[in-house]
Amino acid sequence: MKKLRGLIVLPAILLAGCILIDACSPAGKAVADNKADNAGRVLTGAEQTEKYLPYLQGKRVGILANPTTVIGKKHLVDSLMNRGINIVKVFGPEHGFRGKASAGAKVQDETDSATGIPIISLYGPKRKPSAADLADVDIMIFDVQDVGCRFYTYINVMRDIMESCAENKKELMILDRPNPNGYLVDGPILDMRFKSGIGQFPIPITHGMTIGEFAQMINGQKWMANNLQCNLKIIPLANYRHDMPYTLPVAPSPNLNTQQSVMLYPALCLFEGTIISQGRGTYTPFAVLGAPALKGQYDYSFTPRSIAGMAETPLHMDEACYGLNLLNYDINEMRRSGRINLQWMIELYKAYPIKEKFFDRSYSKQMGDINKLAGTDLFQQQIKEGKTADEIRASWEPGLSEYKKMRLQYLLYP
């Protein structure tokens, strides 16, 4: 990929049926202007209002938003309305527009009490806007914070929004945000036999892309129904690199409520397919690991409780869980290694006294499917066979290397 005076020159596959960043548009100019201040702080697409507000004037705007959709401490919807932008409806993903729903809880359509705008839920009876939903919309905006993992489902939501926009000939503006795990490209490529709500694309566990870059990949790889192409306008980040540390200003979801949990999520979410609690039902989810059966093998313990808005019926509720405290784990360790930590999974499987329960969902309705989380049925077998982390990682090739090469053609940032 080459850059010439603000124009992003992209492979031909990306240009068919898709408008990306216009060379003469505010977004295109931003790519060139942002080079001038490499020492400046990262600016999200939403923060660079001068790049897109003129384009929205006079248009009827729909927006996919949640509590991470902010400019500073103010929600983007409130900010745009105060600036005279005509927002006709909001679409809410998992947890809802204002983030009041628990993980996995169905969300109903409603009217936003703060603005009076209709809110269409995309985490209830339907998962993408209908033709009727978009009939009075001239342009859609997507602005939600992602964390760079295949099983973090906002990339699925974005694909569905793109598909609806393509079907109904609506333009989609993406206000890009940093990927806090953008440095990390690792994990097995999803075997599409295990395609599910937590794995929709043939990508590794951590894809190493921003949401704007991933949208380009969806278009370029033709991952929408009937090879549809979405007309995209991306407002890029300023002063961003994939390898830079980035602390999220807003928790991306109720159970990723600290920077520690966000950085540990690529490794610890795999435990949702096991009998081991990842701390749901505590105020430190995705930063601790444990189970009642590990009593006597570990000194550290925690007790999951029912917490409204976070975990109403967590695994091992009201039972003391013994295991690993990762609250003070050096989260830069994975950054230095460039790899997902597999040692915790290996260690806790070896330590667990009842091996047949470790991955078996029949023992707990709160457990997820490890094959769907890992994207392959080989991972579970490798852990059971006592394979080392290096042996497991070797089995991810050549798929992982092929993905890394493919990814390069869609990047907007170094």
Coordinates of C-alpha atoms in Angstrom, one line a residue:
M1 CA 0.0 0.0 0.0
K2 CA 1.4 3.4 -1.0
K3 CA 0.4 6.9 0.2
L4 CA 0.7 9.9 -2.2
R5 CA -0.1 13.4 -1.0
G6 CA -3.0 12.4 1.2
L7 CA -4.4 9.7 -1.2
I8 CA -4.4 6.2 0.1
V9 CA -3.6 4.0 -2.9
L10 CA -5.3 0.7 -2.2
P11 CA -5.3 -2.7 -4.0
A12 CA -7.9 -2.9 -6.8
I13 CA -9.9 -5.5 -4.8
L14 CA -10.8 -2.8 -2.3
L15 CA -12.1 -0.3 -4.9
A16 CA -14.8 -2.3 -6.5
G17 CA -18.1 -0.9 -5.3
C18 CA -16.6 0.8 -2.3
I19 CA -15.7 4.4 -1.7
L20 CA -13.1 4.5 1.0
I21 CA -11.2 7.7 2.0
D22 CA -11.6 10.3 -0.8
A23 CA -8.3 12.0 -1.6
C24 CA -10.0 15.4 -1.7
S25 CA -12.3 14.8 1.3
P26 CA -11.6 15.9 4.9
A27 CA -10.8 12.3 5.8
G28 CA -8.3 11.9 3.0
K29 CA -6.6 15.2 3.9
A30 CA -6.4 14.0 7.5
V31 CA -4.1 11.1 6.6
A32 CA -1.6 13.6 5.2
D33 CA -2.0 16.2 7.9
N34 CA -1.6 13.7 10.7
K35 CA 2.0 13.0 9.6
A36 CA 3.0 16.5 10.6
D37 CA 2.6 15.8 14.3
N38 CA 3.9 12.3 15.1
A39 CA 4.6 13.4 18.7
G40 CA 0.9 14.4 19.2
R41 CA -1.6 12.4 21.2
V42 CA -3.9 9.9 19.5
L43 CA -7.1 11.5 18.2
T44 CA -10.0 9.3 17.4
G45 CA -12.1 9.8 14.3
A46 CA -14.9 11.2 16.4
E47 CA -12.7 13.8 18.0
Q48 CA -11.8 15.2 14.6
T49 CA -15.2 16.9 14.1
E50 CA -13.8 19.3 11.4
K51 CA -13.2 16.3 9.2
Y52 CA -16.9 15.1 9.1
L53 CA -19.4 17.6 10.5
P54 CA -19.6 19.6 7.2
Y55 CA -20.3 16.3 5.4
L56 CA -23.2 15.5 7.8
Q57 CA -24.9 18.9 7.5
G58 CA -28.4 18.6 5.9
K59 CA -28.4 14.8 6.0
R60 CA -30.6 12.5 8.0
V61 CA -28.2 10.5 10.2
G62 CA -28.5 7.0 11.8
I63 CA -25.8 5.9 14.2
L64 CA -24.7 2.6 15.7
A65 CA -23.5 3.6 19.2
N66 CA -22.9 2.5 22.7
P67 CA -21.3 4.1 25.8
T68 CA -17.8 4.1 24.2
T69 CA -19.2 6.4 21.5
V70 CA -17.7 9.5 23.0
I71 CA -15.9 12.8 22.4
G72 CA -14.0 13.3 25.6
K73 CA -16.5 12.7 28.3
K74 CA -19.6 13.5 26.2
H75 CA -21.6 11.0 24.2
L76 CA -21.2 11.5 20.4
V77 CA -25.0 11.5 19.9
D78 CA -25.5 14.3 22.4
S79 CA -22.5 16.2 21.0
L80 CA -23.7 16.0 17.4
M81 CA -27.3 17.0 18.3
N82 CA -25.9 20.1 20.0
R83 CA -24.0 20.9 16.8
G84 CA -27.2 20.8 14.8
I85 CA -26.8 17.4 13.2
N86 CA -30.1 15.6 12.4
I87 CA -29.9 12.2 14.1
V88 CA -33.1 10.4 13.2
K89 CA -32.4 7.1 15.0
V90 CA -29.8 5.2 17.0
F91 CA -29.0 1.5 16.7
G92 CA -27.9 -0.3 19.8
P93 CA -25.7 -3.4 20.0
E94 CA -25.1 -5.8 22.9
H95 CA -25.5 -4.1 26.3
G96 CA -27.7 -1.4 24.6
F97 CA -27.1 2.2 23.5
R98 CA -26.5 3.5 27.0
G99 CA -24.9 0.2 28.2
K100 CA -27.5 -0.8 30.8
A101 CA -28.0 -4.4 29.7
S102 CA -25.9 -7.3 30.9
A103 CA -23.8 -9.5 28.7
G104 CA -25.9 -11.7 26.5
A105 CA -29.2 -10.1 27.7
K106 CA -31.7 -9.3 24.9
V107 CA -32.3 -5.6 24.4
Q108 CA -35.6 -4.1 23.4
D109 CA -36.4 -1.1 21.1
E110 CA -37.0 2.0 23.1
T111 CA -36.9 5.8 23.0
D112 CA -33.9 7.5 24.5
S113 CA -35.0 9.4 27.5
A114 CA -32.2 12.0 27.2
T115 CA -32.8 12.9 23.5
G116 CA -36.2 11.5 22.5
I117 CA -34.5 9.6 19.6
P118 CA -35.9 6.2 18.7
I119 CA -33.4 3.4 19.6
I120 CA -33.5 0.2 17.4
S121 CA -32.0 -2.8 19.1
L122 CA -29.7 -5.0 17.2
Y123 CA -29.4 -7.4 20.1
G124 CA -32.9 -8.7 20.3
P125 CA -35.2 -10.2 17.6
K126 CA -33.0 -8.8 14.8
R127 CA -29.3 -8.3 14.3
K128 CA -29.2 -5.9 11.4
P129 CA -31.2 -2.8 10.3
S130 CA -34.2 -3.5 8.0
A131 CA -35.0 -1.6 4.8
A132 CA -37.8 0.1 6.8
D133 CA -35.2 1.1 9.5
L134 CA -33.0 2.8 6.9
A135 CA -35.8 4.3 4.8
D136 CA -35.5 7.7 6.4
V137 CA -31.7 7.6 6.8
D138 CA -29.3 9.2 4.4
I139 CA -26.0 8.1 6.0
M140 CA -25.1 5.7 8.8
I141 CA -22.3 6.2 11.3
F142 CA -20.5 3.4 13.1
D143 CA -18.6 4.4 16.2
V144 CA -18.0 1.7 18.7
Q145 CA -14.8 0.8 20.6
D146 CA -13.4 -2.7 19.6
V147 CA -10.7 -4.6 21.5
G148 CA -9.3 -6.5 18.6
C149 CA -10.5 -10.1 19.3
R150 CA -12.4 -12.4 17.0
F151 CA -14.9 -13.3 19.8
Y152 CA -15.5 -9.7 20.7
T153 CA -18.7 -9.4 18.7
Y154 CA -18.7 -5.8 17.5
I155 CA -16.9 -6.7 14.3
N156 CA -19.9 -9.0 13.6
V157 CA -22.3 -6.1 14.2
M158 CA -20.3 -3.9 11.9
R159 CA -20.5 -6.5 9.1
D160 CA -24.3 -6.6 9.5
I161 CA -24.5 -2.8 9.4
M162 CA -22.3 -2.8 6.3
E163 CA -24.5 -5.4 4.7
S164 CA -27.7 -3.5 5.4
C165 CA -26.2 -0.3 4.1
A166 CA -25.0 -2.1 0.9
E167 CA -28.5 -3.7 0.4
N168 CA -30.2 -0.3 0.8
K169 CA -27.6 1.8 -1.0
K170 CA -26.7 3.9 2.1
E171 CA -23.3 5.2 2.8
L172 CA -21.5 4.2 6.0
M173 CA -19.2 6.5 7.8
I174 CA -16.8 4.8 10.3
L175 CA -15.2 7.0 12.9
D176 CA -12.1 5.0 13.6
R177 CA -10.8 4.2 17.1
P178 CA -7.6 2.6 18.3
N179 CA -7.3 -1.1 18.9
P180 CA -5.7 -1.5 22.4
N181 CA -4.5 -5.0 21.3
G182 CA -3.5 -3.7 17.9
Y183 CA 0.1 -4.9 18.3
L184 CA -1.1 -8.6 18.6
V185 CA -1.8 -10.8 15.6
D186 CA -2.0 -14.4 17.0
G187 CA -4.1 -17.5 17.4
P188 CA -5.5 -20.2 15.2
I189 CA -7.5 -19.2 12.1
L190 CA -11.2 -19.9 12.6
D191 CA -12.2 -23.2 11.0
M192 CA -15.5 -22.1 9.4
R193 CA -17.1 -25.4 10.6
F194 CA -17.1 -23.6 14.0
K195 CA -18.6 -20.4 12.7
S196 CA -20.9 -19.0 15.4
G197 CA -22.0 -15.7 17.1
I198 CA -18.5 -15.5 18.6
G199 CA -16.6 -16.3 15.4
Q200 CA -17.8 -15.1 12.0
F201 CA -14.6 -14.6 10.0
P202 CA -11.6 -16.8 9.0
I203 CA -9.2 -14.8 11.1
P204 CA -7.0 -15.5 14.2
I205 CA -8.1 -14.8 17.8
T206 CA -6.5 -11.3 17.6
H207 CA -6.7 -9.7 14.2
G208 CA -4.4 -6.6 14.8
M209 CA -6.6 -4.1 13.1
T210 CA -8.7 -1.0 13.9
I211 CA -12.4 -1.1 13.2
G212 CA -11.9 1.0 10.1
E213 CA -9.2 -1.3 8.8
F214 CA -11.4 -4.4 9.5
A215 CA -14.3 -2.8 7.6
Q216 CA -12.0 -2.6 4.6
M217 CA -11.1 -6.3 5.0
I218 CA -14.8 -7.2 5.1
N219 CA -15.3 -5.4 1.8
G220 CA -12.0 -6.7 0.2
Q221 CA -12.5 -10.3 1.2
K222 CA -16.1 -10.3 0.2
W223 CA -17.4 -11.4 3.6
M224 CA -20.9 -10.1 3.1
A225 CA -23.8 -11.9 1.6
N226 CA -23.9 -12.1 -2.2
N227 CA -20.4 -10.4 -2.4
L228 CA -22.0 -7.1 -1.5
Q229 CA -19.7 -4.0 -1.2
C230 CA -20.4 -1.3 1.2
N231 CA -19.8 2.4 0.3
L232 CA -17.5 3.4 3.2
K233 CA -16.2 6.7 4.3
I234 CA -13.6 6.3 7.0
I235 CA -12.5 9.1 9.3
P236 CA -9.0 7.9 10.3
L237 CA -7.1 8.2 13.6
A238 CA -4.4 10.8 14.0
N239 CA -1.0 9.9 15.4
Y240 CA -1.7 6.2 15.8
R241 CA 0.5 3.1 15.3
H242 CA -0.5 -0.5 15.9
D243 CA 2.4 -1.1 18.3
M244 CA 1.7 1.8 20.6
P245 CA 0.3 1.3 24.1
Y246 CA -3.2 2.8 24.3
T247 CA -5.4 3.1 27.4
L248 CA -9.1 3.2 26.6
P249 CA -10.8 6.3 28.0
V250 CA -14.1 4.3 28.5
A251 CA -14.6 0.7 29.5
P252 CA -15.6 -1.1 26.3
S253 CA -18.1 -3.3 28.1
P254 CA -19.2 -4.0 31.7
N255 CA -16.9 -7.0 32.1
L256 CA -13.9 -5.3 30.5
N257 CA -13.9 -2.6 33.1
T258 CA -10.1 -2.1 33.5
Q259 CA -7.1 -1.7 31.2
Q260 CA -5.8 -4.9 32.8
S261 CA -8.9 -6.9 31.7
V262 CA -8.8 -5.5 28.2
M263 CA -5.2 -6.5 27.7
L264 CA -5.7 -10.0 29.3
Y265 CA -8.9 -10.6 27.4
P266 CA -7.3 -12.4 24.4
A267 CA -5.9 -15.1 26.6
L268 CA -8.6 -15.2 29.4
C269 CA -11.7 -15.3 27.2
L270 CA -10.7 -18.8 26.1
F271 CA -11.4 -19.9 29.7
E272 CA -15.1 -19.2 29.1
G273 CA -15.0 -22.6 27.4
T274 CA -13.8 -24.3 30.6
I275 CA -14.9 -25.0 34.1
I276 CA -12.5 -22.2 35.3
S277 CA -14.1 -18.9 36.3
Q278 CA -12.6 -15.8 34.7
G279 CA -13.9 -13.6 37.5
R280 CA -17.4 -12.9 36.1
G281 CA -19.4 -12.0 39.2
T282 CA -16.6 -10.0 40.7
Y283 CA -15.5 -6.4 40.1
T284 CA -12.3 -7.7 38.6
P285 CA -13.5 -9.9 35.7
F286 CA -10.9 -11.1 33.2
A287 CA -8.1 -10.5 35.7
V288 CA -8.5 -13.6 37.9
L289 CA -8.9 -17.3 37.3
G290 CA -10.1 -20.0 39.6
A291 CA -12.5 -22.8 40.5
P292 CA -13.7 -24.5 43.7
A293 CA -12.0 -27.8 42.9
L294 CA -8.6 -26.1 43.0
K295 CA -8.8 -25.5 46.7
G296 CA -5.5 -26.6 48.3
Q297 CA -3.5 -26.1 45.2
Y298 CA -3.7 -22.3 45.2
D299 CA -3.8 -19.8 48.1
Y300 CA -5.5 -17.0 46.2
S301 CA -9.3 -17.1 46.1
F302 CA -12.4 -15.1 45.0
T303 CA -16.1 -15.7 45.3
P304 CA -18.4 -14.9 42.3
R305 CA -21.6 -13.1 43.2
S306 CA -24.7 -12.0 41.2
I307 CA -23.9 -8.5 40.0
A308 CA -26.7 -6.6 38.1
G309 CA -25.5 -5.3 34.8
M310 CA -22.4 -7.5 34.9
A311 CA -23.2 -11.1 35.7
E312 CA -26.5 -12.2 37.2
T313 CA -25.7 -15.9 37.3
P314 CA -21.9 -16.3 37.0
L315 CA -20.1 -19.6 36.9
H316 CA -19.5 -21.0 40.5
M317 CA -21.8 -18.3 42.0
D318 CA -21.4 -18.0 45.8
E319 CA -18.6 -20.6 45.8
A320 CA -15.0 -19.8 46.7
C321 CA -12.7 -20.2 43.7
Y322 CA -9.0 -20.8 44.0
G323 CA -6.5 -20.0 41.4
L324 CA -4.5 -17.2 39.8
N325 CA -4.5 -13.5 40.6
L326 CA -3.5 -11.6 37.5
L327 CA -4.4 -8.2 38.8
N328 CA -0.7 -7.3 39.0
Y329 CA 0.5 -9.3 36.0
D330 CA 2.7 -7.2 33.8
I331 CA 0.5 -6.7 30.8
N332 CA 3.4 -5.6 28.7
E333 CA 4.7 -9.2 28.8
M334 CA 2.4 -10.2 26.0
R335 CA 3.4 -7.0 24.2
R336 CA 7.0 -7.9 24.4
S337 CA 6.4 -11.5 23.3
G338 CA 3.8 -10.7 20.6
R339 CA 1.9 -13.8 21.6
I340 CA -1.2 -14.8 23.4
N341 CA -0.3 -16.4 26.8
L342 CA -1.2 -20.1 26.7
Q343 CA 0.6 -21.1 29.8
W344 CA -2.3 -20.3 32.1
M345 CA -4.6 -22.7 30.2
I346 CA -1.9 -25.4 30.2
E347 CA -1.2 -24.9 34.0
L348 CA -4.8 -24.9 35.1
Y349 CA -5.7 -28.0 33.1
K350 CA -2.8 -29.9 34.6
A351 CA -3.8 -28.7 38.1
Y352 CA -7.6 -29.4 37.7
P353 CA -8.3 -32.7 39.5
I354 CA -11.3 -33.8 37.4
K355 CA -10.0 -33.6 33.9
E356 CA -13.3 -34.7 32.2
K357 CA -15.1 -31.7 33.6
F358 CA -12.6 -29.1 32.3
F359 CA -14.0 -28.6 28.8
D360 CA -17.3 -30.5 29.2
R361 CA -20.3 -28.0 28.9
S362 CA -22.7 -30.6 30.4
Y363 CA -21.3 -29.8 33.8
S364 CA -22.3 -26.2 33.7
K365 CA -24.8 -24.2 31.6
Q366 CA -22.6 -21.1 32.1
M367 CA -19.7 -22.6 30.2
G368 CA -19.1 -21.7 26.5
D369 CA -18.0 -23.9 23.7
I370 CA -14.2 -24.1 23.7
N371 CA -14.2 -25.1 20.0
K372 CA -16.1 -22.0 19.0
L373 CA -13.9 -19.8 21.1
A374 CA -10.7 -21.2 19.9
G375 CA -12.1 -21.6 16.3
T376 CA -10.9 -25.2 16.1
D377 CA -11.4 -28.5 17.8
L378 CA -7.6 -29.1 17.8
F379 CA -6.9 -26.7 20.6
Q380 CA -8.9 -28.6 23.2
Q381 CA -7.2 -31.9 22.2
Q382 CA -3.8 -30.3 22.3
I383 CA -4.3 -29.1 25.9
K384 CA -5.5 -32.6 26.9
E385 CA -2.5 -34.2 25.3
G386 CA -0.1 -32.0 27.2
K387 CA 1.3 -30.1 24.2
T388 CA 3.6 -27.2 25.0
A389 CA 2.7 -23.6 24.0
D390 CA 5.2 -23.7 21.2
E391 CA 3.8 -27.0 19.9
I392 CA 0.3 -25.6 19.9
R393 CA 1.4 -22.4 18.2
A394 CA 3.2 -24.3 15.5
S395 CA -0.1 -25.9 14.5
W396 CA -1.5 -22.4 13.7
E397 CA 0.7 -22.3 10.6
P398 CA 0.6 -21.7 7.7
G399 CA -2.8 -20.1 8.3
L400 CA -1.5 -17.4 10.7
S401 CA 1.3 -16.3 8.3
E402 CA -1.1 -16.2 5.4
Y403 CA -3.5 -14.0 7.3
K404 CA -0.7 -11.6 8.3
K405 CA 0.2 -11.2 4.6
M406 CA -3.4 -10.6 3.6
R407 CA -3.9 -8.1 6.5
L408 CA -1.2 -5.8 5.1
Q409 CA -3.3 -4.7 2.1
Y410 CA -6.0 -3.2 4.4
L411 CA -3.9 -1.3 6.9
L412 CA -4.3 2.5 7.3
Y413 CA -1.6 2.8 10.0
P414 CA 2.0 1.6 10.5

